[in-house]
Amino acid sequence: MFSSPFLLAFPFFLLACFLLYWAGARHAYLRRPEAENGDADAFDWHFFVPCRDEEAVVGTTVERLRTDHPRAHVWVIDDDSDDRTGAIVAERAETDRRVHLVSRVRPHARQGKGAALNSAYDELNQFLSKDTDRERVVVCVIDADGQLDPHALERVSGPAGFGDPETGGVQVSVHMRNADDPRPLPDRGRLRNAFARLLVRMQDMEFSVSNAGMQLLRGRTGSVGLGGNGQFTRLAALDRIAAAERRPWQRGALLEDYELGLHMILGGDRISHIADTWVSQEGLPHARRFLTQRTRWAQGNLQCVRYAPRIVSSRHYGGKGVLETLYTFLQPVAHLVTLALCAVMFALLGLTAAEDGVGEAFGGMLALWPLVLGLAVVSVMPFVLWGPVYRRDRASDRSLLSALLWGLALWLYAYHLFPASARGFVRMLRGRNGWAKTRRNAEVVTSGPIAIES
């Protein structure tokens, strides 16, 4: 029935790649050394907080950053908000010289997060004196709802971070601070809240252990990626990218953070991941907003395929780094191929059933049940085994059974990658690259498109 060697071999190839990647990530996470603190006073810190219609959260975020990190400057980029975001920040800036408002106005505003961050970079350049040692100026991007570990600056100043002069960027771990919220959707019923709790828990599990393990593995391959929240970059490294690309962050990029990391490594700077400090954000309890966010990420990965020739030929990427990077941003392609193969397999099964009879066709499939069962166990167990790790580090008050069930749910949760990849591919084919902001959980009344594709 399945005469094509490709049809037979491709799923096994993908599974082998996944298992190898999982084993490396798990080992890197469990065997990581504790990051040493450094001297945060040796650096000048500047937080970039891009905002669009963020009046529900921006005041709290600025207040916490200024309280926890009193020596740092906070640059809030108001991307022409329709609410009081700019006014809230302006009021604070009048009494606090370390709070700065970067106001953007249409038609130049609302051109993406990368463009907003570039405007803050320009303002920072005008603010700093000409004799500033730009190797000792560090920029940190924080989401409008982000909360940074009060000890984060000491951690990223250490030898695993900017204490090493070759380090151009540092990414810290990301947590979902509403993972223990019993009612993420206070206006909905028990069933909807049960699903919302699980969805947020899966995001926390994904970021705090699974993704952290991937990043620590990338530390060994020299291909750590930068994220949109908790992204630390040396100003001199941003300067080097701007000299080569005209701007640090690429306009029109759906993954401007990840692309920044690619440019940083291509330019010769090292990026590290520090799992012993964190930034927290709100997990999304709404399935539609979640799928929209992941579709954007999948489409952003597809955009990154254009970097493949530069990465393969770069002297700053070793062989392991090339393989890991290509594996990362070709994931949506693999998902699309898998979906296509599934369609072909079902079509062949239908043809076989029509020619030989339904009983014979399904009888042949049932004969393969030991292989199918073995593959299922091998596919599910890596996700389940993240459960006890997550319980140890993030939910020690929960039972081992709960942790194992969370691991099983993580396996089911991972299947969102297939519709997200398909939707991202369709959007790319249709030339649709614009996105509306994701609505915050605290927002009640908003204006403009929220959490929908544009």
PDB file of C-alpha atoms in Angstrom, residues 80-198:
ATOM      1  CA  ASP A  80       0.481  55.696  18.795  1.00  0.00           C
ATOM      2  CA  SER A  81      -1.876  54.153  21.342  1.00  0.00           C
ATOM      3  CA  ASP A  82      -5.559  55.004  21.264  1.00  0.00           C
ATOM      4  CA  ASP A  83      -5.812  54.741  25.050  1.00  0.00           C
ATOM      5  CA  ARG A  84      -3.970  56.489  27.938  1.00  0.00           C
ATOM      6  CA  THR A  85      -0.701  54.568  27.609  1.00  0.00           C
ATOM      7  CA  GLY A  86       1.302  57.658  26.619  1.00  0.00           C
ATOM      8  CA  ALA A  87      -0.336  59.871  29.233  1.00  0.00           C
ATOM      9  CA  ILE A  88       0.389  57.406  32.047  1.00  0.00           C
ATOM     10  CA  VAL A  89       4.055  57.209  31.129  1.00  0.00           C
ATOM     11  CA  ALA A  90       4.362  60.960  30.540  1.00  0.00           C
ATOM     12  CA  GLU A  91       3.058  61.656  34.043  1.00  0.00           C
ATOM     13  CA  ARG A  92       5.669  59.359  35.531  1.00  0.00           C
ATOM     14  CA  ALA A  93       8.447  60.812  33.350  1.00  0.00           C
ATOM     15  CA  GLU A  94       7.733  64.307  34.707  1.00  0.00           C
ATOM     16  CA  THR A  95       8.826  63.246  38.188  1.00  0.00           C
ATOM     17  CA  ASP A  96      11.354  60.538  37.349  1.00  0.00           C
ATOM     18  CA  ARG A  97      14.289  61.395  35.107  1.00  0.00           C
ATOM     19  CA  ARG A  98      15.014  57.718  34.492  1.00  0.00           C
ATOM     20  CA  VAL A  99      11.639  57.159  32.818  1.00  0.00           C
ATOM     21  CA  HIS A 100      11.496  58.182  29.160  1.00  0.00           C
ATOM     22  CA  LEU A 101       8.563  58.273  26.765  1.00  0.00           C
ATOM     23  CA  VAL A 102       9.257  57.574  23.090  1.00  0.00           C
ATOM     24  CA  SER A 103       6.159  58.755  21.214  1.00  0.00           C
ATOM     25  CA  ARG A 104       5.422  57.445  17.742  1.00  0.00           C
ATOM     26  CA  VAL A 105       2.738  58.927  15.479  1.00  0.00           C
ATOM     27  CA  ARG A 106       1.022  57.498  12.437  1.00  0.00           C
ATOM     28  CA  PRO A 107       1.782  57.004   9.587  1.00  0.00           C
ATOM     29  CA  HIS A 108       5.250  56.107  10.931  1.00  0.00           C
ATOM     30  CA  ALA A 109       3.827  54.244  13.926  1.00  0.00           C
ATOM     31  CA  ARG A 110       2.233  50.804  14.028  1.00  0.00           C
ATOM     32  CA  GLN A 111       4.729  49.238  11.642  1.00  0.00           C
ATOM     33  CA  GLY A 112       5.649  46.358  13.901  1.00  0.00           C
ATOM     34  CA  LYS A 113       7.565  45.748  17.088  1.00  0.00           C
ATOM     35  CA  GLY A 114      10.931  45.939  15.320  1.00  0.00           C
ATOM     36  CA  ALA A 115      10.261  49.463  14.070  1.00  0.00           C
ATOM     37  CA  ALA A 116       9.176  50.533  17.559  1.00  0.00           C
ATOM     38  CA  LEU A 117      12.366  49.159  19.117  1.00  0.00           C
ATOM     39  CA  ASN A 118      14.493  50.874  16.467  1.00  0.00           C
ATOM     40  CA  SER A 119      12.949  54.200  17.422  1.00  0.00           C
ATOM     41  CA  ALA A 120      13.967  53.652  21.042  1.00  0.00           C
ATOM     42  CA  TYR A 121      17.476  52.741  19.861  1.00  0.00           C
ATOM     43  CA  ASP A 122      17.642  56.081  18.013  1.00  0.00           C
ATOM     44  CA  GLU A 123      16.438  57.981  21.084  1.00  0.00           C
ATOM     45  CA  LEU A 124      18.976  56.216  23.283  1.00  0.00           C
ATOM     46  CA  ASN A 125      21.759  57.172  20.901  1.00  0.00           C
ATOM     47  CA  GLN A 126      20.763  60.827  21.212  1.00  0.00           C
ATOM     48  CA  PHE A 127      20.549  60.534  24.992  1.00  0.00           C
ATOM     49  CA  LEU A 128      23.994  59.013  25.571  1.00  0.00           C
ATOM     50  CA  SER A 129      27.109  61.144  25.513  1.00  0.00           C
ATOM     51  CA  LYS A 130      29.677  60.603  22.771  1.00  0.00           C
ATOM     52  CA  ASP A 131      32.276  59.295  25.198  1.00  0.00           C
ATOM     53  CA  THR A 132      29.993  56.534  26.548  1.00  0.00           C
ATOM     54  CA  ASP A 133      31.561  53.090  26.641  1.00  0.00           C
ATOM     55  CA  ARG A 134      28.925  51.320  24.571  1.00  0.00           C
ATOM     56  CA  GLU A 135      30.345  47.899  25.439  1.00  0.00           C
ATOM     57  CA  ARG A 136      29.096  48.510  28.986  1.00  0.00           C
ATOM     58  CA  VAL A 137      25.609  49.684  28.024  1.00  0.00           C
ATOM     59  CA  VAL A 138      23.023  46.907  28.037  1.00  0.00           C
ATOM     60  CA  VAL A 139      19.530  47.112  26.533  1.00  0.00           C
ATOM     61  CA  CYS A 140      16.799  44.812  27.812  1.00  0.00           C
ATOM     62  CA  VAL A 141      13.470  44.359  26.011  1.00  0.00           C
ATOM     63  CA  ILE A 142      10.539  43.770  28.359  1.00  0.00           C
ATOM     64  CA  ASP A 143       6.953  43.155  27.292  1.00  0.00           C
ATOM     65  CA  ALA A 144       4.390  45.654  28.525  1.00  0.00           C
ATOM     66  CA  ASP A 145       3.101  43.026  30.970  1.00  0.00           C
ATOM     67  CA  GLY A 146       6.553  41.697  31.832  1.00  0.00           C
ATOM     68  CA  GLN A 147       7.895  41.265  35.362  1.00  0.00           C
ATOM     69  CA  LEU A 148      11.642  40.771  35.674  1.00  0.00           C
ATOM     70  CA  ASP A 149      13.355  38.859  38.472  1.00  0.00           C
ATOM     71  CA  PRO A 150      14.691  41.505  40.914  1.00  0.00           C
ATOM     72  CA  HIS A 151      18.076  39.706  40.838  1.00  0.00           C
ATOM     73  CA  ALA A 152      18.227  39.331  37.055  1.00  0.00           C
ATOM     74  CA  LEU A 153      20.834  42.050  36.457  1.00  0.00           C
ATOM     75  CA  GLU A 154      23.317  40.372  38.797  1.00  0.00           C
ATOM     76  CA  ARG A 155      22.785  37.065  37.029  1.00  0.00           C
ATOM     77  CA  VAL A 156      23.248  38.368  33.495  1.00  0.00           C
ATOM     78  CA  SER A 157      26.329  40.357  34.604  1.00  0.00           C
ATOM     79  CA  GLY A 158      28.142  37.170  35.570  1.00  0.00           C
ATOM     80  CA  PRO A 159      30.688  35.100  33.635  1.00  0.00           C
ATOM     81  CA  ALA A 160      27.915  33.249  31.773  1.00  0.00           C
ATOM     82  CA  GLY A 161      26.582  36.611  30.594  1.00  0.00           C
ATOM     83  CA  PHE A 162      28.087  40.031  30.032  1.00  0.00           C
ATOM     84  CA  GLY A 163      31.006  39.279  32.334  1.00  0.00           C
ATOM     85  CA  ASP A 164      32.374  37.571  29.228  1.00  0.00           C
ATOM     86  CA  PRO A 165      33.401  40.342  26.778  1.00  0.00           C
ATOM     87  CA  GLU A 166      32.516  38.099  23.813  1.00  0.00           C
ATOM     88  CA  THR A 167      28.877  37.894  24.897  1.00  0.00           C
ATOM     89  CA  GLY A 168      26.656  40.182  22.859  1.00  0.00           C
ATOM     90  CA  GLY A 169      23.291  38.960  24.078  1.00  0.00           C
ATOM     91  CA  VAL A 170      21.647  37.067  26.915  1.00  0.00           C
ATOM     92  CA  GLN A 171      18.190  35.498  27.020  1.00  0.00           C
ATOM     93  CA  VAL A 172      16.613  34.583  30.358  1.00  0.00           C
ATOM     94  CA  SER A 173      13.917  32.027  31.052  1.00  0.00           C
ATOM     95  CA  VAL A 174      10.244  32.910  30.679  1.00  0.00           C
ATOM     96  CA  HIS A 175       7.511  31.977  33.167  1.00  0.00           C
ATOM     97  CA  MET A 176       3.737  32.343  33.034  1.00  0.00           C
ATOM     98  CA  ARG A 177       2.810  34.085  36.256  1.00  0.00           C
ATOM     99  CA  ASN A 178      -0.878  33.163  36.022  1.00  0.00           C
ATOM    100  CA  ALA A 179      -0.170  29.407  35.909  1.00  0.00           C
ATOM    101  CA  ASP A 180      -1.785  28.970  39.327  1.00  0.00           C
ATOM    102  CA  ASP A 181      -4.765  31.239  38.680  1.00  0.00           C
ATOM    103  CA  PRO A 182      -7.860  29.162  39.603  1.00  0.00           C
ATOM    104  CA  ARG A 183     -10.160  31.246  37.371  1.00  0.00           C
ATOM    105  CA  PRO A 184      -8.323  32.652  34.345  1.00  0.00           C
ATOM    106  CA  LEU A 185     -11.718  33.468  32.838  1.00  0.00           C
ATOM    107  CA  PRO A 186     -13.727  34.890  35.758  1.00  0.00           C
ATOM    108  CA  ASP A 187     -16.826  35.488  33.639  1.00  0.00           C
ATOM    109  CA  ARG A 188     -16.956  31.921  32.282  1.00  0.00           C
ATOM    110  CA  GLY A 189     -18.072  28.573  33.672  1.00  0.00           C
ATOM    111  CA  ARG A 190     -16.158  25.678  35.202  1.00  0.00           C
ATOM    112  CA  LEU A 191     -15.479  23.797  31.966  1.00  0.00           C
ATOM    113  CA  ARG A 192     -14.084  26.830  30.157  1.00  0.00           C
ATOM    114  CA  ASN A 193     -11.939  27.713  33.162  1.00  0.00           C
ATOM    115  CA  ALA A 194     -10.635  24.150  33.419  1.00  0.00           C
ATOM    116  CA  PHE A 195      -9.517  24.333  29.787  1.00  0.00           C
ATOM    117  CA  ALA A 196      -8.044  27.824  30.312  1.00  0.00           C
ATOM    118  CA  ARG A 197      -6.083  26.661  33.373  1.00  0.00           C
ATOM    119  CA  LEU A 198      -4.645  23.748  31.429  1.00  0.00           C
TER     120      LEU A 198
END
